[in-house]
Short mmCIF file of C-alpha atoms in Angstrom, two decimals:
data_model
loop_
_atom_site.label_atom_id
_atom_site.label_comp_id
_atom_site.label_asym_id
_atom_site.label_seq_id
_atom_site.Cartn_x
_atom_site.Cartn_y
_atom_site.Cartn_z
CA MET A 1 -1.79 -8.67 -24.57
CA LYS A 2 -1.90 -7.32 -28.28
CA PHE A 3 0.79 -4.93 -29.39
CA SER A 4 -1.93 -2.72 -31.33
CA VAL A 5 -3.39 -2.71 -27.92
CA ILE A 6 -0.38 -1.09 -26.29
CA LEU A 7 0.16 1.48 -28.71
CA GLY A 8 -3.18 2.68 -28.18
CA LEU A 9 -2.62 2.91 -24.33
CA ALA A 10 0.47 4.84 -25.24
CA SER A 11 -1.47 7.43 -27.32
CA ILE A 12 -3.26 8.43 -24.15
CA ALA A 13 -0.58 10.94 -23.44
CA ALA A 14 0.99 12.73 -26.41
CA SER A 15 4.25 13.23 -24.43
CA SER A 16 4.87 9.26 -24.44
CA ALA A 17 8.05 8.23 -26.59
CA TRP A 18 8.11 4.68 -25.38
CA VAL A 19 7.98 1.64 -27.81
CA PRO A 20 7.30 -1.31 -26.34
CA VAL A 21 9.23 -4.29 -27.73
CA SER A 22 7.68 -7.56 -26.35
CA PRO A 23 4.47 -8.53 -24.26
CA VAL A 24 4.44 -7.95 -20.82
CA THR A 25 6.53 -10.41 -18.67
CA ARG A 26 6.48 -11.19 -14.84
CA ALA A 27 9.23 -10.93 -12.35
CA SER A 28 9.18 -14.55 -10.94
CA ARG A 29 8.31 -13.31 -7.40
CA THR A 30 4.73 -11.82 -8.36
CA ALA A 31 1.84 -13.40 -8.81
CA LEU A 32 0.23 -10.74 -11.22
CA PRO A 33 -1.33 -12.46 -14.26
CA MET A 34 -1.56 -10.20 -17.39
CA ALA A 35 -5.35 -11.06 -17.88
CA ILE A 36 -6.70 -7.27 -18.09
CA ASP A 37 -8.89 -5.75 -20.93
CA TYR A 38 -6.91 -2.41 -21.66
CA ASN A 39 -9.69 -1.14 -23.81
CA ASP A 40 -11.54 -0.65 -20.48
CA PRO A 41 -11.90 2.91 -19.61
CA VAL A 42 -10.94 2.22 -15.66
CA VAL A 43 -7.68 0.53 -17.02
CA ALA A 44 -7.18 3.47 -19.50
CA GLU A 45 -7.91 6.01 -16.78
CA GLU A 46 -5.02 4.29 -14.26
CA PHE A 47 -2.54 4.18 -17.36
CA ALA A 48 -2.90 8.07 -17.72
CA ASN A 49 -2.40 8.31 -13.80
CA VAL A 50 1.17 6.06 -13.97
CA GLN A 51 2.32 7.45 -17.19
CA PRO A 52 3.55 10.83 -16.13
CA LEU A 53 6.08 9.11 -13.40
CA THR A 54 9.36 8.40 -13.64
CA TYR A 55 10.86 4.77 -13.99
CA GLU A 56 12.32 5.05 -10.49
CA GLU A 57 8.97 5.99 -9.15
CA VAL A 58 7.35 3.43 -10.57
CA GLU A 59 9.74 1.03 -9.42
CA GLU A 60 9.79 2.00 -5.74
CA GLU A 61 6.13 1.81 -5.64
CA LEU A 62 6.07 -1.81 -6.80
CA GLN A 63 8.58 -2.91 -4.37
CA GLN A 64 6.61 -1.31 -1.71
CA SER A 65 4.36 -3.68 -2.32
CA GLY A 66 6.44 -6.67 -2.98
CA VAL A 67 6.58 -6.99 -6.50
CA ARG A 68 9.97 -6.53 -8.27
CA PRO A 69 10.23 -6.02 -12.19
CA SER A 70 12.42 -8.33 -14.29
CA ALA A 71 15.53 -6.32 -15.20
CA ALA A 72 14.59 -7.30 -18.72
CA MET A 73 11.42 -5.41 -18.74
CA ASN A 74 11.41 -1.97 -20.36
CA GLU A 75 9.78 1.20 -19.18
CA MET A 76 6.36 0.67 -20.73
CA GLU A 77 6.30 -3.25 -19.42
CA VAL A 78 6.86 -1.57 -15.84
CA LYS A 79 4.52 0.77 -16.11
CA LEU A 80 1.69 -1.47 -17.42
CA MET A 81 2.58 -3.76 -14.25
CA LEU A 82 2.04 -0.94 -12.11
CA VAL A 83 -1.49 -0.41 -13.59
CA GLU A 84 -2.31 -3.79 -12.84
CA MET A 85 -0.78 -4.27 -9.52
CA ARG A 86 -3.01 -0.68 -8.35
CA LEU A 87 -6.19 -2.11 -10.27
CA ARG A 88 -5.72 -5.44 -8.33
CA LEU A 89 -4.97 -3.55 -4.90
CA ASN A 90 -8.22 -1.77 -5.47
CA GLY A 91 -10.68 -4.26 -6.60
CA LYS A 92 -11.29 -2.94 -9.56
CA LEU A 93 -10.71 -6.03 -12.26
CA GLU A 94 -13.51 -8.23 -12.94
CA GLY A 95 -13.49 -10.91 -10.34
CA ASP A 96 -11.35 -9.30 -7.59
CA GLU A 97 -12.54 -7.88 -4.69
CA PRO A 98 -10.56 -5.68 -2.18
CA LYS A 99 -9.25 -7.24 1.27
CA LYS A 100 -11.75 -6.88 4.04
CA ARG A 101 -10.34 -5.86 7.11
CA PRO A 102 -11.38 -7.58 9.94
CA THR A 103 -13.28 -6.15 13.02
CA THR A 104 -11.01 -8.16 15.55
CA PHE A 105 -7.76 -9.48 15.29
CA SER A 106 -6.51 -12.88 16.56
CA SER A 107 -3.17 -11.95 17.24
CA LYS A 108 -0.66 -8.77 17.60
CA LEU A 109 0.76 -10.01 14.37
CA GLU A 110 -2.40 -10.02 12.21
CA GLU A 111 -3.06 -6.22 13.30
CA ALA A 112 0.36 -5.28 12.58
CA LEU A 113 0.07 -6.75 9.15
CA TRP A 114 -3.20 -5.15 8.48
CA THR A 115 -2.46 -1.52 10.07
CA LYS A 116 1.68 -1.06 9.12
CA PRO A 117 2.09 -1.25 5.44
CA VAL A 118 5.89 -1.46 6.05
CA PHE A 119 5.82 -3.83 8.51
CA GLU A 120 3.53 -5.99 6.08
CA GLU A 121 6.31 -5.22 3.33
CA LEU A 122 9.04 -6.54 5.39
CA TYR A 123 7.21 -9.76 6.72
CA ASN A 124 5.94 -10.56 3.43
CA ASP A 125 9.69 -10.27 2.25
CA PHE A 126 10.79 -12.96 4.43
CA LYS A 127 7.94 -14.89 3.45
CA GLU A 128 8.48 -14.53 -0.35
CA LYS A 129 12.10 -16.11 0.98
CA ASP A 130 10.54 -19.17 2.87
CA ASP A 131 12.90 -17.76 5.81
CA HIS A 132 10.26 -19.35 8.36
CA ASN A 133 12.97 -18.32 11.35
CA SER A 134 12.75 -15.30 10.96
CA MET A 135 9.12 -14.98 10.41
CA ASN A 136 8.63 -17.09 13.47
CA VAL A 137 11.05 -14.74 15.55
CA ILE A 138 8.98 -11.85 14.38
CA ALA A 139 5.73 -13.46 15.36
CA GLU A 140 6.56 -14.08 18.85
CA TYR A 141 8.34 -10.49 18.94
CA LEU A 142 5.00 -8.93 17.99
CA ASN A 143 2.91 -11.03 20.55
CA ASP A 144 5.43 -11.19 23.52
CA PRO A 145 8.25 -8.62 23.05
CA ALA A 146 9.92 -9.35 26.34
CA MET A 147 9.96 -12.94 26.12
CA ALA A 148 11.37 -12.31 22.26
CA ARG A 149 13.94 -10.15 23.23
CA SER A 150 14.96 -12.65 26.21
CA ARG A 151 15.42 -15.35 23.75
CA TYR A 152 16.88 -13.67 20.53
CA GLU A 153 18.48 -10.24 21.28
CA LYS A 154 21.79 -11.60 20.99
CA THR A 155 21.25 -13.55 17.57
CA TYR A 156 18.64 -11.43 15.86
CA LYS A 157 19.50 -8.12 17.39
CA GLY A 158 19.03 -6.84 13.75
CA LEU A 159 15.84 -8.45 12.84
CA LEU A 160 14.07 -6.82 15.93
CA ARG A 161 15.60 -3.61 15.14
CA LYS A 162 14.08 -3.59 11.57
CA VAL A 163 10.95 -4.84 12.77
CA ASP A 164 10.60 -1.50 15.34
CA ASN A 165 11.48 0.69 12.43
CA ALA A 166 9.07 -0.81 10.36
CA LEU A 167 6.53 -0.55 13.13
CA THR A 168 6.79 2.98 13.20
CA ALA A 169 7.46 4.20 10.13
CA PRO A 170 4.71 5.96 8.21
CA PRO A 171 3.11 4.38 5.42
CA PRO A 172 4.10 5.31 1.87
CA VAL A 173 1.80 7.68 -0.09
CA ASN A 174 1.49 7.08 -3.69
CA SER A 175 -1.49 9.12 -4.58
CA PRO A 176 -3.60 12.12 -3.24
CA THR A 177 -6.51 10.00 -2.12
CA LEU A 178 -6.41 8.11 1.65
CA GLN A 179 -8.59 6.02 3.57
CA PHE A 180 -8.77 6.86 6.97
CA SER A 181 -10.15 5.30 10.11
CA GLY A 182 -10.18 6.80 13.84
CA PHE A 183 -11.50 10.36 14.12
CA PRO A 184 -13.52 10.57 17.22
CA ALA A 185 -17.28 10.22 15.71
CA ASN A 186 -18.33 13.20 17.75
CA MET A 187 -16.22 15.53 15.45
CA GLY A 188 -19.01 14.84 12.82
CA GLU A 189 -18.66 14.69 9.21
CA ALA A 190 -18.17 18.63 9.24
CA GLY A 191 -15.33 18.78 11.81
CA CYS A 192 -13.56 15.59 10.39
CA LYS A 193 -13.07 17.58 6.67
CA MET A 194 -12.16 20.40 8.40
CA THR A 195 -9.36 19.03 10.47
CA LEU A 196 -8.07 17.48 7.31
CA GLU A 197 -8.74 20.55 5.09
CA SER A 198 -6.55 22.67 7.23
CA LEU A 199 -3.43 20.53 5.57
CA GLY A 200 -4.58 21.46 1.98
CA ALA A 201 -7.54 21.69 -0.56
CA ILE A 202 -9.83 18.91 -0.56
CA ALA A 203 -11.27 17.51 -4.20
CA ASP A 204 -13.21 14.82 -2.88
CA PHE A 205 -14.42 13.64 0.72
CA GLU A 206 -16.80 11.06 2.17
CA CYS A 207 -17.07 9.14 5.79
CA ALA A 208 -19.14 7.85 8.10
CA GLU A 209 -19.49 6.43 11.25
CA ASP A 210 -18.35 3.05 12.06
CA SER A 211 -20.61 0.28 12.72
CA ASP A 212 -18.59 -1.03 15.52
CA PHE A 213 -16.50 1.57 17.05
CA PRO A 214 -17.61 5.26 17.85
CA VAL A 215 -15.18 6.30 15.11
CA LEU A 216 -15.35 7.80 11.46
CA THR A 217 -14.26 5.98 8.56
CA GLY A 218 -13.95 7.19 5.11
CA LYS A 219 -11.69 8.83 1.92
CA VAL A 220 -10.36 11.80 1.15
CA THR A 221 -8.95 12.94 -2.09
CA PHE A 222 -6.69 16.15 -1.69
CA GLU A 223 -5.73 18.16 -4.63
CA ASP A 224 -2.39 17.54 -4.61
CA ILE A 225 0.18 14.31 -3.02
CA GLU A 226 2.00 16.72 -1.31
CA SER A 227 -1.34 17.92 1.14
CA ALA A 228 -1.85 13.59 1.41
CA LYS A 229 1.92 13.15 3.03
CA LYS A 230 1.39 16.25 5.42
CA ALA A 231 -2.14 14.50 6.48
CA VAL A 232 -0.11 10.93 6.69
CA ALA A 233 2.99 12.20 8.69
CA GLN A 234 0.51 14.47 11.02
CA TYR A 235 -2.24 12.00 11.96
CA HIS A 236 -1.35 8.47 11.37
CA GLY A 237 -0.79 6.64 14.15
CA MET A 238 -2.02 9.18 16.56
CA ASP A 239 -3.59 7.98 19.74
CA MET A 240 -6.93 8.97 20.22
CA GLY A 241 -7.19 8.20 23.70
CA MET A 242 -10.21 5.39 23.01
CA GLY A 243 -7.96 2.22 22.72
CA THR A 244 -7.45 3.48 18.80
CA SER A 245 -4.93 4.98 16.79
CA LEU A 246 -5.73 7.03 13.65
CA GLU A 247 -5.05 5.42 10.28
CA LEU A 248 -4.72 6.95 7.17
CA VAL A 249 -3.53 4.78 4.19
CA SER A 250 -2.72 5.95 0.66
CA VAL A 251 -4.91 4.12 -2.00
#
């Protein structure tokens, strides 16, 4: 990445006072190559979104996705890392596609990895450490809780507690935009929008009926992140009585 390009990005916000001193480096545990075009308007737009965040906010969001910046990186470098991570996770970079959720799950573990972001982070942390013993205990616990407790309650009590907490924790909210799934289809688009709008003003909204289940899926962008947090706190995980639970995930 050229020094002049970084300066060009930094000029997006007049209040920026950062001076990049070296090319962006990656923490050893990440696999995010620096191969994005910083002249791309999509990249510049995402940088403008990241620029007002504090270093602590940027670091927290990266760590929530299992990415830990190197201690040698300066503030600009860490923010550029977040820009790339967001773009890759949302499939906005050339050659990238967002992960496609399966219509059915082969196990409780697979379901939790897709539907519980905090649990996914916990599991991936053990995976990156090559802690196969903990990973196996977690898999057994999700697929057969009673059997796993009888085997591991004494030796892995702390781990099982962490898993329980991760499974019930609300997903992190990093932007005003949420993807949702699980509202009953008979609510209709207007009813669904009205329900979410009761928590805060909406800037953009789209939804459609799922092709496999009688539920609505879509995306909502609130005018502020606090409203998005309220929506997740109130509705995420709510049992709708149809064998499904509401899911609202920050994007």
